[in-house]
Short mmCIF file of C-alpha atoms in Angstrom, two decimals:
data_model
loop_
_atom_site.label_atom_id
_atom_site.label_comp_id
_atom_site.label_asym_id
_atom_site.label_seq_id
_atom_site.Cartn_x
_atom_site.Cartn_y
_atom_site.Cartn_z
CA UNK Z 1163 -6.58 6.70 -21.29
CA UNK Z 1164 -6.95 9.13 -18.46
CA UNK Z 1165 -4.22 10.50 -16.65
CA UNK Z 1166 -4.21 11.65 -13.40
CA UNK Z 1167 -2.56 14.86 -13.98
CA UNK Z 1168 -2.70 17.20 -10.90
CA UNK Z 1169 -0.68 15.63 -8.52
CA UNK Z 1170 2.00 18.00 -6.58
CA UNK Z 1171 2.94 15.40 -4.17
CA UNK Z 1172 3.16 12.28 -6.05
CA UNK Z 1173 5.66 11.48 -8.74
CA UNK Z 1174 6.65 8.88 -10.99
CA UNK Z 1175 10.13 9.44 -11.46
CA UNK Z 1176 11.30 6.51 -13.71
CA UNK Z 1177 9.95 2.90 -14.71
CA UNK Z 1178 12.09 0.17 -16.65
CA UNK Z 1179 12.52 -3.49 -15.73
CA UNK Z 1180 9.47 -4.51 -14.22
CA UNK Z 1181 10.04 -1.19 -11.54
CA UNK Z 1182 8.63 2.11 -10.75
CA UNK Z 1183 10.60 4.81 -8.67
CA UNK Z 1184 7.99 7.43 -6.92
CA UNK Z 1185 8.32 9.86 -5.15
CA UNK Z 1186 5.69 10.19 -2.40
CA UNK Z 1187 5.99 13.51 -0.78
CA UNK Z 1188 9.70 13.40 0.14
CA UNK Z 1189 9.56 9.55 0.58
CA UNK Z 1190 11.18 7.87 -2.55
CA UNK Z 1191 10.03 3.86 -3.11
CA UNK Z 1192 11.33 1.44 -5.57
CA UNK Z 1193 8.50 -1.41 -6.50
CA UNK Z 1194 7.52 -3.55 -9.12
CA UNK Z 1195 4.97 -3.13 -10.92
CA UNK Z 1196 3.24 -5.41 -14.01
CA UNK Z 1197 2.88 -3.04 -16.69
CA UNK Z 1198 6.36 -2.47 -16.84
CA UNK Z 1199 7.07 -4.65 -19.52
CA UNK Z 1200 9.88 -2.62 -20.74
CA UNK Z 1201 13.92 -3.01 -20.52
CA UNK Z 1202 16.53 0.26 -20.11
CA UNK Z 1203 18.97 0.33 -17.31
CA UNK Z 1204 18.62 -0.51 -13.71
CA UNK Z 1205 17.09 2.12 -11.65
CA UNK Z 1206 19.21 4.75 -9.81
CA UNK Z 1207 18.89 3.67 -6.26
CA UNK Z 1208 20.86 6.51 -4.51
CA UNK Z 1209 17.95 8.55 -3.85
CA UNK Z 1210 15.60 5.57 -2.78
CA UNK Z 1211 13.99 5.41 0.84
CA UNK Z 1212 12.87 1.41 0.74
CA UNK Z 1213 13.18 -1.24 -2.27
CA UNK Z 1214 10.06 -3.58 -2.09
CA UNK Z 1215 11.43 -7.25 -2.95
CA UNK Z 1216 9.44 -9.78 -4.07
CA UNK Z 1217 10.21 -13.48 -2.27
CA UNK Z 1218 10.32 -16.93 -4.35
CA UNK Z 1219 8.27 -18.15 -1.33
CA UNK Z 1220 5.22 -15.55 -2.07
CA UNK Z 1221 4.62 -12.45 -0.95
CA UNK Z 1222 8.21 -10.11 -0.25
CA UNK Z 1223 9.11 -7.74 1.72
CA UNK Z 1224 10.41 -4.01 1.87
CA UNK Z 1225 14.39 -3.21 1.98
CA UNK Z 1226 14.94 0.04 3.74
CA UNK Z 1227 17.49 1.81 2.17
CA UNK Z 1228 17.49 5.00 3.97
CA UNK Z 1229 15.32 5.82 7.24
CA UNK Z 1230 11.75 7.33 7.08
CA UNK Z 1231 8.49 7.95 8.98
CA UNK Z 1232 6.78 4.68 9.61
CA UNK Z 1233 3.64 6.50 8.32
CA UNK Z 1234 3.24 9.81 6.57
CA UNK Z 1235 0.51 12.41 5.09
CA UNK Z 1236 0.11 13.13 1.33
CA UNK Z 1237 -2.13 15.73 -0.46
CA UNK Z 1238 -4.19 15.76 -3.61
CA UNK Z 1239 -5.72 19.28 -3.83
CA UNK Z 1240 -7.97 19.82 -0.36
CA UNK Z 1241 -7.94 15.91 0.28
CA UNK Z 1242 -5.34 14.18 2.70
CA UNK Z 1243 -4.23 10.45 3.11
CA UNK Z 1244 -1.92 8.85 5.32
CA UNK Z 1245 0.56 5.94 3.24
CA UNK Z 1246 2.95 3.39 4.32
CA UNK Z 1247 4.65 0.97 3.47
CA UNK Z 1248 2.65 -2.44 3.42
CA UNK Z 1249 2.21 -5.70 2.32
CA UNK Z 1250 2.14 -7.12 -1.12
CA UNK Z 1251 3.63 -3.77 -2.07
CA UNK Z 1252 1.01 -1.33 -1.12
CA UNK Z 1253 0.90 1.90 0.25
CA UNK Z 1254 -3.04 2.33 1.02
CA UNK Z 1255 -3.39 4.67 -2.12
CA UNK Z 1256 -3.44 4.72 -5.64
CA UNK Z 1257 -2.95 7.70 -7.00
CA UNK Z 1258 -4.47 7.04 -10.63
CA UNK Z 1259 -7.82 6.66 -9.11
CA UNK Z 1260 -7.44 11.16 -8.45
CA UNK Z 1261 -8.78 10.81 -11.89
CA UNK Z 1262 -12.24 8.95 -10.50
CA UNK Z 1263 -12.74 11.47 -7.44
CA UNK Z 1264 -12.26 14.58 -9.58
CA UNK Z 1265 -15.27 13.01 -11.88
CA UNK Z 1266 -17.40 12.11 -9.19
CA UNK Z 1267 -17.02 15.20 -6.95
CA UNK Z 1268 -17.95 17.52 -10.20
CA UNK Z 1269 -21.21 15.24 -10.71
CA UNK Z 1270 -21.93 15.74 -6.88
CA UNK Z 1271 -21.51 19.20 -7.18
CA UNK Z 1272 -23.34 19.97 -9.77
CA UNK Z 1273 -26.25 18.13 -8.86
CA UNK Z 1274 -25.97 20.38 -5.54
CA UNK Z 1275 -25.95 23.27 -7.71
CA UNK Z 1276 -28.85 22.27 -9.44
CA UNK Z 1277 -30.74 21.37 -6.17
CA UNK Z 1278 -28.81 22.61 -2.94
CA UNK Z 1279 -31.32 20.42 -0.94
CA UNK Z 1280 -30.61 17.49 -2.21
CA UNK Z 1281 -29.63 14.37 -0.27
CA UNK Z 1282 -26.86 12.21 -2.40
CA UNK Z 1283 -26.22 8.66 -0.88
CA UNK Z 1284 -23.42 7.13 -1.73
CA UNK Z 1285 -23.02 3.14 -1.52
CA UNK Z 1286 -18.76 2.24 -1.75
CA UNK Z 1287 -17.82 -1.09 -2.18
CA UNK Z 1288 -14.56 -2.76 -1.73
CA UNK Z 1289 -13.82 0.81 -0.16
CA UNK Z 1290 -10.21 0.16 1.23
CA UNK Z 1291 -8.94 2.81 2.86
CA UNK Z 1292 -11.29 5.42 1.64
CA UNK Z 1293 -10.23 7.49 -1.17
CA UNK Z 1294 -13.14 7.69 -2.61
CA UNK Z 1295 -15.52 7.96 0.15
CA UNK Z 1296 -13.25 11.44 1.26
CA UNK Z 1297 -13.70 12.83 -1.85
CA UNK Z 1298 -17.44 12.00 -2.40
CA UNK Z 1299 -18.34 12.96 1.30
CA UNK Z 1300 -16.06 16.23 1.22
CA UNK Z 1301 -18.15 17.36 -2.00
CA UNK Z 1302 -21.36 17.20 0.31
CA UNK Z 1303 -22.28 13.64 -0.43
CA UNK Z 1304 -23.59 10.97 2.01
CA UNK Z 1305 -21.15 7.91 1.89
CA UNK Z 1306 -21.76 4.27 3.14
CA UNK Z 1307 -18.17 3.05 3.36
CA UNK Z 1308 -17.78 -1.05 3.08
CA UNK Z 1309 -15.19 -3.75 3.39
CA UNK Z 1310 -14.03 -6.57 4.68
CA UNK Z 1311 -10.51 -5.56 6.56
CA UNK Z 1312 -11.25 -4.42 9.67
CA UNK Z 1313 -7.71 -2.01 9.43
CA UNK Z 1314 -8.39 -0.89 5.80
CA UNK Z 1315 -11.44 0.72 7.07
CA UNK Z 1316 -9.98 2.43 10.37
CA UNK Z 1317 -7.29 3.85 7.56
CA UNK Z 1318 -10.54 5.53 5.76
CA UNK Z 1319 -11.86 6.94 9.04
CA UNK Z 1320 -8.40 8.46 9.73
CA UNK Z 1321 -7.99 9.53 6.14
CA UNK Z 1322 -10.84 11.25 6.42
CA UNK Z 1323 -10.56 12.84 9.58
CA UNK Z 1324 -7.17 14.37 8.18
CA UNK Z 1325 -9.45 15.73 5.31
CA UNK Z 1326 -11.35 17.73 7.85
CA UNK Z 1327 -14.53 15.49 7.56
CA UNK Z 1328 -16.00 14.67 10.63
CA UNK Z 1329 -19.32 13.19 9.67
CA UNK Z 1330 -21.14 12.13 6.19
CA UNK Z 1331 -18.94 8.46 6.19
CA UNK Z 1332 -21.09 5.12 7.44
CA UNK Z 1333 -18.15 2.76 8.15
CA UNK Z 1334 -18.91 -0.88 8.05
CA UNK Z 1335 -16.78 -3.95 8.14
CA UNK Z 1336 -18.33 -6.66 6.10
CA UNK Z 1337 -18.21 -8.96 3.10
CA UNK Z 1338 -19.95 -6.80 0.04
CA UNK Z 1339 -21.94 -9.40 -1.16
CA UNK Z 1340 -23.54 -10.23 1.98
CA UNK Z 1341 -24.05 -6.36 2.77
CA UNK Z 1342 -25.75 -5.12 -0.89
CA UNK Z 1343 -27.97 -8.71 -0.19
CA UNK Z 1344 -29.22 -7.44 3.07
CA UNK Z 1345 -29.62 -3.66 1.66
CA UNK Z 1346 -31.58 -4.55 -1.03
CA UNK Z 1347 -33.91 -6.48 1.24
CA UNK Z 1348 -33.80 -3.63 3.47
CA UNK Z 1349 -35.15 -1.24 0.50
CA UNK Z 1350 -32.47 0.76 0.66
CA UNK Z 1351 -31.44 2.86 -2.25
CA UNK Z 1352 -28.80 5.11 -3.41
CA UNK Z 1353 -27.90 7.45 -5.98
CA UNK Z 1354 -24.69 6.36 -7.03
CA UNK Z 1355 -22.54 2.80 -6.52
CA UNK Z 1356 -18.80 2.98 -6.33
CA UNK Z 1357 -16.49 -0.72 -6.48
CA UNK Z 1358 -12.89 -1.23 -6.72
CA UNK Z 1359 -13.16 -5.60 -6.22
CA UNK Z 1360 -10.47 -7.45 -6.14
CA UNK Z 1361 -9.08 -10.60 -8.66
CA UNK Z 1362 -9.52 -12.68 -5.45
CA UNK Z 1363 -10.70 -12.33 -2.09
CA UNK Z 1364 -11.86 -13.62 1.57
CA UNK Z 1365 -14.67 -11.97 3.55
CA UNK Z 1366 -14.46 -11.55 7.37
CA UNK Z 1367 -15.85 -15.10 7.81
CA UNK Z 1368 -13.97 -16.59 5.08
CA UNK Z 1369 -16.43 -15.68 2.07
CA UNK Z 1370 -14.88 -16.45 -1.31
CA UNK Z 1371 -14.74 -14.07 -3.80
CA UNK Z 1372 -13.86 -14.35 -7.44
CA UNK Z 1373 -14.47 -11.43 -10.12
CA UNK Z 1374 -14.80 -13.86 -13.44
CA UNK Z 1375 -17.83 -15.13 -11.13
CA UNK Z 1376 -19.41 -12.61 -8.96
CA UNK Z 1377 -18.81 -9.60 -10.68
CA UNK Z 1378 -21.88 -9.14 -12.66
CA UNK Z 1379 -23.90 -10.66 -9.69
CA UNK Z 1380 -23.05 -7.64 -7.63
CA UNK Z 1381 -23.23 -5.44 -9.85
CA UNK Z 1382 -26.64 -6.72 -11.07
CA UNK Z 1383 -27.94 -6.73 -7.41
CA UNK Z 1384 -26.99 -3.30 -6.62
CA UNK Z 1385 -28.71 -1.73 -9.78
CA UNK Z 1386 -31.71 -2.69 -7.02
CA UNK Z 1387 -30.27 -0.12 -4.93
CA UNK Z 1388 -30.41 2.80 -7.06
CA UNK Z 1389 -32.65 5.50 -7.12
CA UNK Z 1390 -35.04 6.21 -10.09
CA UNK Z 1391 -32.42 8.84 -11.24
CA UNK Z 1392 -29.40 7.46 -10.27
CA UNK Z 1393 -26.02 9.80 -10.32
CA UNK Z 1394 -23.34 7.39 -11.55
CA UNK Z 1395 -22.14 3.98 -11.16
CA UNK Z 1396 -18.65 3.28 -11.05
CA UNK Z 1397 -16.72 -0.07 -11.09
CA UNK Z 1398 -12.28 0.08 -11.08
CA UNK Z 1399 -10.55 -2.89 -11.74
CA UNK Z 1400 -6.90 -4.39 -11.60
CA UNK Z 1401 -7.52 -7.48 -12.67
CA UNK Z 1402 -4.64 -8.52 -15.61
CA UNK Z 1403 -6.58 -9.29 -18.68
CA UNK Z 1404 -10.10 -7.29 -17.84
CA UNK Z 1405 -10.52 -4.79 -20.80
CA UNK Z 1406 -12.54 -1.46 -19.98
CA UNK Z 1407 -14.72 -2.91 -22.58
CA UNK Z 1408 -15.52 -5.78 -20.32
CA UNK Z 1409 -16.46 -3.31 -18.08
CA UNK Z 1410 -18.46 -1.04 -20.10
CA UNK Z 1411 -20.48 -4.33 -21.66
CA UNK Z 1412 -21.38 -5.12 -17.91
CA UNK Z 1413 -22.82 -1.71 -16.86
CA UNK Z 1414 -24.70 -1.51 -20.43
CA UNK Z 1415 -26.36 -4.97 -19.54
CA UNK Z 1416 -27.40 -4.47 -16.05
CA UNK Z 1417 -28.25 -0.45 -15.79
CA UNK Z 1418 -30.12 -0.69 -19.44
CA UNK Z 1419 -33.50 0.24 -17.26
CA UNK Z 1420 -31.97 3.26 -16.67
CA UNK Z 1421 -31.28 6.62 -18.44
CA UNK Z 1422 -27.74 7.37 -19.37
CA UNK Z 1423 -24.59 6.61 -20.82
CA UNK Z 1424 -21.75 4.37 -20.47
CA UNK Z 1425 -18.13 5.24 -20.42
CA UNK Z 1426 -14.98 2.86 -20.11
CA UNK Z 1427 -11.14 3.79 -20.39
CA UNK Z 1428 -8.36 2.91 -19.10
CA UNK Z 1429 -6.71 5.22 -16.12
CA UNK Z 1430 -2.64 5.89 -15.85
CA UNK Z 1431 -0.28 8.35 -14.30
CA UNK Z 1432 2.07 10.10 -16.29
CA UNK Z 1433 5.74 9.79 -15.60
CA UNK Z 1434 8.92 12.12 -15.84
CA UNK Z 1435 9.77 9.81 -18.51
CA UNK Z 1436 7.26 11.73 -20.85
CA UNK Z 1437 5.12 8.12 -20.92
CA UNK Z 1438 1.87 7.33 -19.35
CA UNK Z 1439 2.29 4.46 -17.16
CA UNK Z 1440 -1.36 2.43 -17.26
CA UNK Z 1441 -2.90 1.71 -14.01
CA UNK Z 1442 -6.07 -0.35 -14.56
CA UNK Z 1443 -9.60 0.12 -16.22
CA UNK Z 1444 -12.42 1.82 -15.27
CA UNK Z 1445 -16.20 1.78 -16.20
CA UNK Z 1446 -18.50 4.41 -15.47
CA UNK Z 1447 -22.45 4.59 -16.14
CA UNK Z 1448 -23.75 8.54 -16.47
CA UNK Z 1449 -27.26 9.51 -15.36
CA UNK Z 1450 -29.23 12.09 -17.51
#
């Protein structure tokens, strides 16, 4: 597993019962969370900002305990993101993923180093609200920033914006299979891919999307829209029961034209516990 470490404003401060209690700059939430599989006593409350309850009926909704901004600003070294409360328990971050943008602003980096010149374009997929198009574009890279929620990707011009990048993000709002379809016929290419997809999902004109069937089709397609020597390619997933192997097997197969390696692992957060809590899986494909 790997942990992101280097937070200063983000805290797990206890997990048991299905919960996790974080601290989010000064802003303390209560939510569930799956890999908590674990019993101990119920969570001291005293200290806790909202409660996010889950409804019978679907869905659930957060229980303000004590009042806070409706919005606030967090920090992970020089990068800034605004989080909120929001539905189905989000806050428009996940902090594990610090652990992706430290490894894919040191590649972009050093391939700067190694040729200032060079142009690195960026294709992000299933983008959200932009954590890592701010850190790939505020390493010097060239970021074309997709997804299908018109407000997730007004977030990741704001987020970025607070990260004191004006330019280097394309913003578009569209469904990601559609998009990489038209790109390829375009002839577009890029040096790295980056995709966080969802389990399930609904494009802006109702497009269904299910990983068990389109993941390796999109991931397949936009191995068309690399360059020769392409930087990385990395794909995140939450979905319950998809192993890093999985993940790993899928790069191997579609990017074996290409030279590099594969990586997969698991990605967590550690907690004041002394545990790592695990956050998803990751797979990553290294150029040479």
């Amino acid at each position: 597993m790997k942990t992101a470490d280097d937070w200063k404003e983000y805290k797990i401060l206890a997990t048991a019962n299905g919960m996790k209690k974080e601290n989010w700059n000064g802003v303390v939430l209560l939510r569930p969370d799956p890999q908590v599989i674990w019993q101990g006593a119920d969570l001291d409350t005293s200290d806790v900002n909202a409660v996010y309850r889950r409804s019978d009926r679907g869905g659930g909704y957060w229980d303000v305990k004590k009042q806070f901004p409706p919005e606030w600003v967090i920090a992970y070294k020089d990068l800034r993101f605004k989080v909120k409360p929001m539905g189905f328990k989000h806050t428009g971050l996940f902090p594990e993923q610090a652990v992706n943008w430290d490894a894919m602003r040191s590649l972009i980096e050093n391939a700067k180093k190694r040729d200032p010149e060079r142009e690195i374009k960026i294709l992000n997929l299933f983008a959200y609200t932009g954590g890592a198009s701010v850190a790939c574009a505020k390493s010097g890279a060239l970021v074309t920033h997709v997804d299908a929620a018109r407000g997730m990707v007004e977030r990741a011009g704001e987020n970025a914006r607070l990260s004191g990048i004006e330019g280097g993000i394309r913003y578009i709002v569209d469904d990601c299979m559609k998009f990489v379809a038209r790109e390829q016929r375009r002839g577009n290419r890029y040096d790295a891919v980056i995709m966080d997809p969802p389990s399930y999902g609904r494009g802006p004109n109702g497009e269904m999307w299910k990983i068990e069937d389109n993941l390796y089709k999109i991931v397949e397609i936009c191995t068309k829209l690399l360059k020769e020597r392409p930087l990385f390619f990395l794909i995140n997933s939450y979905t319950t029961g998809l192993q890093p192997e999985a993940l790993k097997n899928i790069l191997k197969l579609t990017l074996k034209d290409f030279d590099g390696e594969v990586e997969a692992y698991e990605v967590g957060i550690p907690t004041a516990e002394g545990i790592n809590l695990p956050c998803g899986a990751s797979g990553m494909f290294l150029g040479r």
